[in-house]
Coordinates of C-alpha atoms in Angstrom, one line a residue:
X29 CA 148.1 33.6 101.5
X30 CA 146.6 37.3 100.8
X31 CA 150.2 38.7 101.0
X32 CA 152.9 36.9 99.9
X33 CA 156.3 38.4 99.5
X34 CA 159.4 36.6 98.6
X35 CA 163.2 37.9 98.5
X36 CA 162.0 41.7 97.3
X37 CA 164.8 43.5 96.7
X38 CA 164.3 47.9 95.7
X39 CA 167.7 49.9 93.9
X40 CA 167.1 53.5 93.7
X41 CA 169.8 53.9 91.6
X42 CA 173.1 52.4 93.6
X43 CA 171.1 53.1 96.8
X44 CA 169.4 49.7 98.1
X45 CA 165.8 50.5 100.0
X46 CA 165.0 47.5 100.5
X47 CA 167.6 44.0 100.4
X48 CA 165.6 40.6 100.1
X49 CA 162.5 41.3 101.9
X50 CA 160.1 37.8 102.6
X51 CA 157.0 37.4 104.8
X52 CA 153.3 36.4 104.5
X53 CA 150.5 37.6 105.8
X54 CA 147.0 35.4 105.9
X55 CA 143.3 36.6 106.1
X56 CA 142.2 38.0 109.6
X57 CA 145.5 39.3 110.7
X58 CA 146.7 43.0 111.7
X59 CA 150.2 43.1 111.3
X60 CA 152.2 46.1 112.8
X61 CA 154.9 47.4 109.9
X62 CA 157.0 49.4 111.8
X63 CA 160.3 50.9 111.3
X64 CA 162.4 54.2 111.6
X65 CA 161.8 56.7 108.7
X66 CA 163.6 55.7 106.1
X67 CA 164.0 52.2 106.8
X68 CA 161.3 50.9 103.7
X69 CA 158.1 50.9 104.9
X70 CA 156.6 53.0 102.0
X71 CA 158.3 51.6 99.4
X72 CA 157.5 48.0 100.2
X73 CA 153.6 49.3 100.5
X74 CA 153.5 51.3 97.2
X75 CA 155.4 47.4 95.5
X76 CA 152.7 45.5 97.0
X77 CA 150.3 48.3 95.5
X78 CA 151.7 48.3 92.3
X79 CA 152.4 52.0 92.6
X80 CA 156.1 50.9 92.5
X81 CA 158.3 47.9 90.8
X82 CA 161.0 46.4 92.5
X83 CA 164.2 45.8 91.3
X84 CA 164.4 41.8 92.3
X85 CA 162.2 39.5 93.8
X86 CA 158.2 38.7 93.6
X87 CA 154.8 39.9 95.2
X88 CA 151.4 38.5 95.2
X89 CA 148.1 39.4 96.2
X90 CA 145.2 37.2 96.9
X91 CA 147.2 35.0 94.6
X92 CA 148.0 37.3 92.3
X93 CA 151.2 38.7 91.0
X94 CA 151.5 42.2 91.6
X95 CA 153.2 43.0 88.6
X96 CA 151.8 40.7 86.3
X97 CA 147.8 40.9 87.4
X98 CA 148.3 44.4 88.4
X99 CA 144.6 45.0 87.7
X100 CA 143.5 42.0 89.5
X101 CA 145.8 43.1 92.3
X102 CA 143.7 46.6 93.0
X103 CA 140.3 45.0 92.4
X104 CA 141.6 43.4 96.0
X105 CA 143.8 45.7 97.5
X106 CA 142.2 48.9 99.9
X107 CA 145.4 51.4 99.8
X108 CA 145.5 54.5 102.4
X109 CA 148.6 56.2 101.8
X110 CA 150.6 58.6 104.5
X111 CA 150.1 61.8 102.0
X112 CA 146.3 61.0 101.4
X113 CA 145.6 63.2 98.3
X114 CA 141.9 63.5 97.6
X115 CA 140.3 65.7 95.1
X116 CA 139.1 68.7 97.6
X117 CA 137.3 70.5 95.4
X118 CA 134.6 67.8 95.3
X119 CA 132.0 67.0 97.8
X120 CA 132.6 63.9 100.0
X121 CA 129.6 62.2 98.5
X122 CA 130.8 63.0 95.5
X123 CA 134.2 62.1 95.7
X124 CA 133.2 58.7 96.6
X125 CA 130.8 58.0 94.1
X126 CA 133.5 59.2 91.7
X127 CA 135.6 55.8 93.6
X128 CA 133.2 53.9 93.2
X129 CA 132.2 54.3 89.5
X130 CA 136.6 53.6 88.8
X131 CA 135.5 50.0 90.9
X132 CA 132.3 49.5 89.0
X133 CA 130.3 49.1 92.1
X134 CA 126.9 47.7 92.2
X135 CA 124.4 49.3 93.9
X136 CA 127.0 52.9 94.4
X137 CA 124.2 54.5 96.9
X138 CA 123.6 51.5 98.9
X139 CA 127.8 51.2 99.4
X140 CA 128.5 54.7 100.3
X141 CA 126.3 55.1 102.4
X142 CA 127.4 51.8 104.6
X143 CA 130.5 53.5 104.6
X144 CA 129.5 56.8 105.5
X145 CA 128.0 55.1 108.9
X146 CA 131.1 53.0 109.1
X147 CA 133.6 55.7 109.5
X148 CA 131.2 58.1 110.7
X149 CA 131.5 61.1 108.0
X150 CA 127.7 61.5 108.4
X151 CA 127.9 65.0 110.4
X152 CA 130.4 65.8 107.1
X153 CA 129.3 64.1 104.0
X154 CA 127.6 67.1 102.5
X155 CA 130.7 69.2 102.9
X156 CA 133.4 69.7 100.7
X157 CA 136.7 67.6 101.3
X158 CA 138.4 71.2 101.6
X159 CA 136.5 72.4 104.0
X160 CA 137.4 69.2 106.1
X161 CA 139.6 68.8 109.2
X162 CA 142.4 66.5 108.5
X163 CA 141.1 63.8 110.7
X164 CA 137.9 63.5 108.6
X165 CA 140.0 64.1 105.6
X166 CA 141.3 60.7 106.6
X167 CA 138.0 59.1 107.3
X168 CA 137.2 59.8 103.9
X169 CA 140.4 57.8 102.3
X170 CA 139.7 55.3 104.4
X171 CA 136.1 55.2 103.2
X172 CA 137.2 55.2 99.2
X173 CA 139.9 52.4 100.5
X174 CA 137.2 50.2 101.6
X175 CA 134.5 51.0 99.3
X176 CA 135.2 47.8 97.1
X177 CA 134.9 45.5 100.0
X178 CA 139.0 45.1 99.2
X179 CA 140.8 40.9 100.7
X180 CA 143.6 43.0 101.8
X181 CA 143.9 46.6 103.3
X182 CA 147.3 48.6 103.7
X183 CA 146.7 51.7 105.5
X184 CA 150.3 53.7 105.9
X185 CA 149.8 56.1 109.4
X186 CA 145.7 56.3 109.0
X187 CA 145.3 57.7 112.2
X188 CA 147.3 61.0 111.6
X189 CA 145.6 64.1 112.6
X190 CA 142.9 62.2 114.9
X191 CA 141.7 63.6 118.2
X192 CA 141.7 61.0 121.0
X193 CA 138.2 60.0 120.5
X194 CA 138.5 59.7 116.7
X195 CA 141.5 57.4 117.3
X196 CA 139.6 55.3 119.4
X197 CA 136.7 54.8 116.6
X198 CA 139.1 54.1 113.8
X199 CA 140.6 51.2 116.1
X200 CA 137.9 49.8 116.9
X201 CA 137.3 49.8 112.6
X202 CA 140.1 48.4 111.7
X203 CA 140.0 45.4 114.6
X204 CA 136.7 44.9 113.1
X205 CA 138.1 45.0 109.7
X206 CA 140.6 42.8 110.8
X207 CA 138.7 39.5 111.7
X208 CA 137.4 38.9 108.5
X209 CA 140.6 41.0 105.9
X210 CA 144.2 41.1 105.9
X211 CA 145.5 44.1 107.2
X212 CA 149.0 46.0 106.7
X213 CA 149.5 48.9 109.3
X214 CA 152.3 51.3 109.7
X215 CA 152.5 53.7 112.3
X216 CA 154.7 55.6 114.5
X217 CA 152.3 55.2 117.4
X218 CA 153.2 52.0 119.8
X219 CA 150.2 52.1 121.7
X220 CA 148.4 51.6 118.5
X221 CA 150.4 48.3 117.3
X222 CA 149.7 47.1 121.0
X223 CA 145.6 47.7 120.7
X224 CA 145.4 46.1 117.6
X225 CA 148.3 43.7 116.1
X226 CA 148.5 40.3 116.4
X227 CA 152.0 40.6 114.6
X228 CA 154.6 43.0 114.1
X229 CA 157.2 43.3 111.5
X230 CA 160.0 45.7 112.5
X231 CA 162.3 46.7 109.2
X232 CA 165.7 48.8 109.4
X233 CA 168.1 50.4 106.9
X234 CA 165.7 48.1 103.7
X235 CA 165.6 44.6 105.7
X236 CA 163.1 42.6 108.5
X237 CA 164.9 42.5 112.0
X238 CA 162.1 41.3 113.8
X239 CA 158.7 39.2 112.5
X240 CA 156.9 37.8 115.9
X241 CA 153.8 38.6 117.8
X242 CA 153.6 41.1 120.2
X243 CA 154.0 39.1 123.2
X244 CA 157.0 37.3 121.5
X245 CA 158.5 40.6 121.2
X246 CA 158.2 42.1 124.3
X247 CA 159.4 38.4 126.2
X248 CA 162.6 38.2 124.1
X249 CA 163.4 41.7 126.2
X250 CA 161.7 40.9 129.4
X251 CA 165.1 40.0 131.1
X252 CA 166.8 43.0 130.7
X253 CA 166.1 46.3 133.2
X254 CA 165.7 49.0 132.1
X255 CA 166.0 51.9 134.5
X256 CA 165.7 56.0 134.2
X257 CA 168.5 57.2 136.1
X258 CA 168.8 61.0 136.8
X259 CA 172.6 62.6 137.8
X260 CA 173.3 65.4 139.9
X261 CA 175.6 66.4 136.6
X262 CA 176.3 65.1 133.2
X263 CA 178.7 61.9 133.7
X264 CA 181.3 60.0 131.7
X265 CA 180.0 57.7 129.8
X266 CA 183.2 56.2 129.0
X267 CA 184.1 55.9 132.5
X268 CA 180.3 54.5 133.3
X269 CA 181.0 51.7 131.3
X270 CA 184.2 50.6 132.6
X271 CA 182.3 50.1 135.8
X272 CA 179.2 48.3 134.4
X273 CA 180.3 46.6 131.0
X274 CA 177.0 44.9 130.7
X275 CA 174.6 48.0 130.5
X276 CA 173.7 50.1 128.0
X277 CA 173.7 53.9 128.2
X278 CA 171.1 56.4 126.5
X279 CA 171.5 59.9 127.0
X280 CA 168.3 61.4 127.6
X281 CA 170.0 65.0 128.6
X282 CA 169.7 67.4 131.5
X283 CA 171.2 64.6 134.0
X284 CA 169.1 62.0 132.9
X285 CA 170.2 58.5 131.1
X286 CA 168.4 55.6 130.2
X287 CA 169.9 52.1 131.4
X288 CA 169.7 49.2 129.8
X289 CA 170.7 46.4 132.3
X290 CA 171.3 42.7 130.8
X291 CA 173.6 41.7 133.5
X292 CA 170.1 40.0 135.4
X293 CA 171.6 41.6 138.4
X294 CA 170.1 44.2 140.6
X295 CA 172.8 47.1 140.2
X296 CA 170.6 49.8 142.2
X297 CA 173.4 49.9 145.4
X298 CA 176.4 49.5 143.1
X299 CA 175.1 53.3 140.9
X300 CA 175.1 54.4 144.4
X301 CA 178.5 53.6 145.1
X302 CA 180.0 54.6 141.6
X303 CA 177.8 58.1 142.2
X304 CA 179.8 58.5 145.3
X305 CA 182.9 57.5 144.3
X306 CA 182.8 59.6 141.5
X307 CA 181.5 62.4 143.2
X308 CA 178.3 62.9 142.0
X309 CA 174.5 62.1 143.8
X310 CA 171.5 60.5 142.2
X311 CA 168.8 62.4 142.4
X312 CA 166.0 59.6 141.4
X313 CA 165.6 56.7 139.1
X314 CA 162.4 55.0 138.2
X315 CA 162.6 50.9 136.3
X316 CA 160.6 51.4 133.1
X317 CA 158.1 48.6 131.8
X318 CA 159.5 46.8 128.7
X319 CA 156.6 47.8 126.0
X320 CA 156.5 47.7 122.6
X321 CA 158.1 51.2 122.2
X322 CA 161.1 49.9 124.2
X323 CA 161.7 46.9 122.4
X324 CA 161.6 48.7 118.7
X325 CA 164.3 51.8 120.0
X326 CA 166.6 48.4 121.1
X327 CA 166.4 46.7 118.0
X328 CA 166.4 50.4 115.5
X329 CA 168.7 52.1 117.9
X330 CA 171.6 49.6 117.0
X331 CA 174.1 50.7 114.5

């Protein structure tokens, strides 16, 4: 396995981060690592990078123990952290040479300049990092992440601060990537997880709620309706729910509420009737596809 990770536990102080995490992750996948803020994400990437120790538990790398072969561990892991910090005052040429001398890369010139073309910094590589956009700040700490051809690659958000067409080259990168590397991925964008994961692993309040595929995810949710319901006024909820004890109610504000149906029952006449009855009118109401982004606010959003 490139990842393996067995009953990690993290204690910052008497506050647990993370409570007996396991999974594996083999080469050619791209697994989704998603989760609320705060829920672990980071700290489980910076363990696995050796940034970090945990408190309990074990982590291995291409076979090696993150803590013990911490060395061995970085010679194969590609790390693109959230917060990229780069050294701005140097050139982007520079700046990777500087990467690639801390590697002891054969043939530096040859290397950079593959992965110049491969993230497509050529229009900038003569610049300074400072004088960068943020998006090409991040094609740079992708660049330095990949420069020593790395088994496994954990990128935390790497597509912050990238214009619609960027985003769409840096997929198509890291699917690429992916075929041939194991590849760690959190983001906040859905869409994202959908384009390119095989696998997603949701985590909440320091443990793993969900570890499937996409499609796994998404049919565990396909029998329950959701609906976008809008009110003439603001109703009570409390009173709602007496009515329909099998459905779920999100507030969305300004009349609006978000239903989640897992009664299997088609309850568009009976709002009608309770609107009436209740003296109120519904002014539209629209069923909403089950996606990805649906699935992860049902399984974060419970308490």
């Amino acid at each position: 396995m490139s990842i393996k990770v067995e009953d990690i536990s993290k204690l910052y102080g008497t506050q647990e981060a993370l409570s007996h995490i396991n999974f594996e992750a083999k080469k050619g996948e791209i697994i989704g690592f998603l989760g609320p803020n705060g829920a672990g994400k980071s700290t489980m990437m910076k363990i696995l990078t050796g940034y970090i120790a945990a408190s309990s538990g074990k982590a291995s790398v291409a076979g090696y123990n993150v803590e013990e072969d911490d060395i061995e561990v970085k010679k194969r892991i590609g790390y693109l952290p959230e917060h990229n910090s780069l050294y701005t005052d140097m050139y982007v040429k520079e700046y990777l040479n500087f990467v690639a001398g801390i590697y002891k890369i054969p043939n530096k010139k040859e290397r950079i300049a593959e992965m110049i073309q491969l993230v497509k910094l050529e229009i900038e590589q003569n610049k300074k990092i400072e004088e960068l956009s943020k998006g090409y700040r991040q094609r740079v700490g992708l660049a330095a992440a990949m420069l020593h051809d790395p088994e496994v690659l954990i990128l935390d958000e790497p597509t912050t601060g990238l214009d619609p067409n960027q985003l769409a080259e840096i997929r198509n990168l890291i699917m690429n990537i992916g075929k041939e590397k194991t590849v760690l991925l959190s983001t906040h964008i859905m869409q994202e997880v959908e384009a390119m994961c095989s696998r997603v692993l949701i985590i909440d309040r320091g443990k793993i709620i969900a570890d499937k595929s996409t499609k796994e995810l998404k049919r565990g949710f396909s029998d329950q309706d959701i609906l976008e319901v809008e009110f003439e006024k603001e109703i009570d909820i409390t009173l709602f729910n007496t009515s329909f004890p099998d459905i779920s109610v999100e507030i969305m504000g300004n009349g609006l509420y978000r239903l989640l149906n897992k009664s299997g029952k088609d309850i568009r006449a009976k709002l009608f009737e309770w609107a009436v009855k209740n003296e109120t009118s519904i002014l539209g109401q629209r069923a909403i596809e089950t996606n990805l982004e649906e699935v992860f606010k049902q399984l974060t959003n419970k308490k």
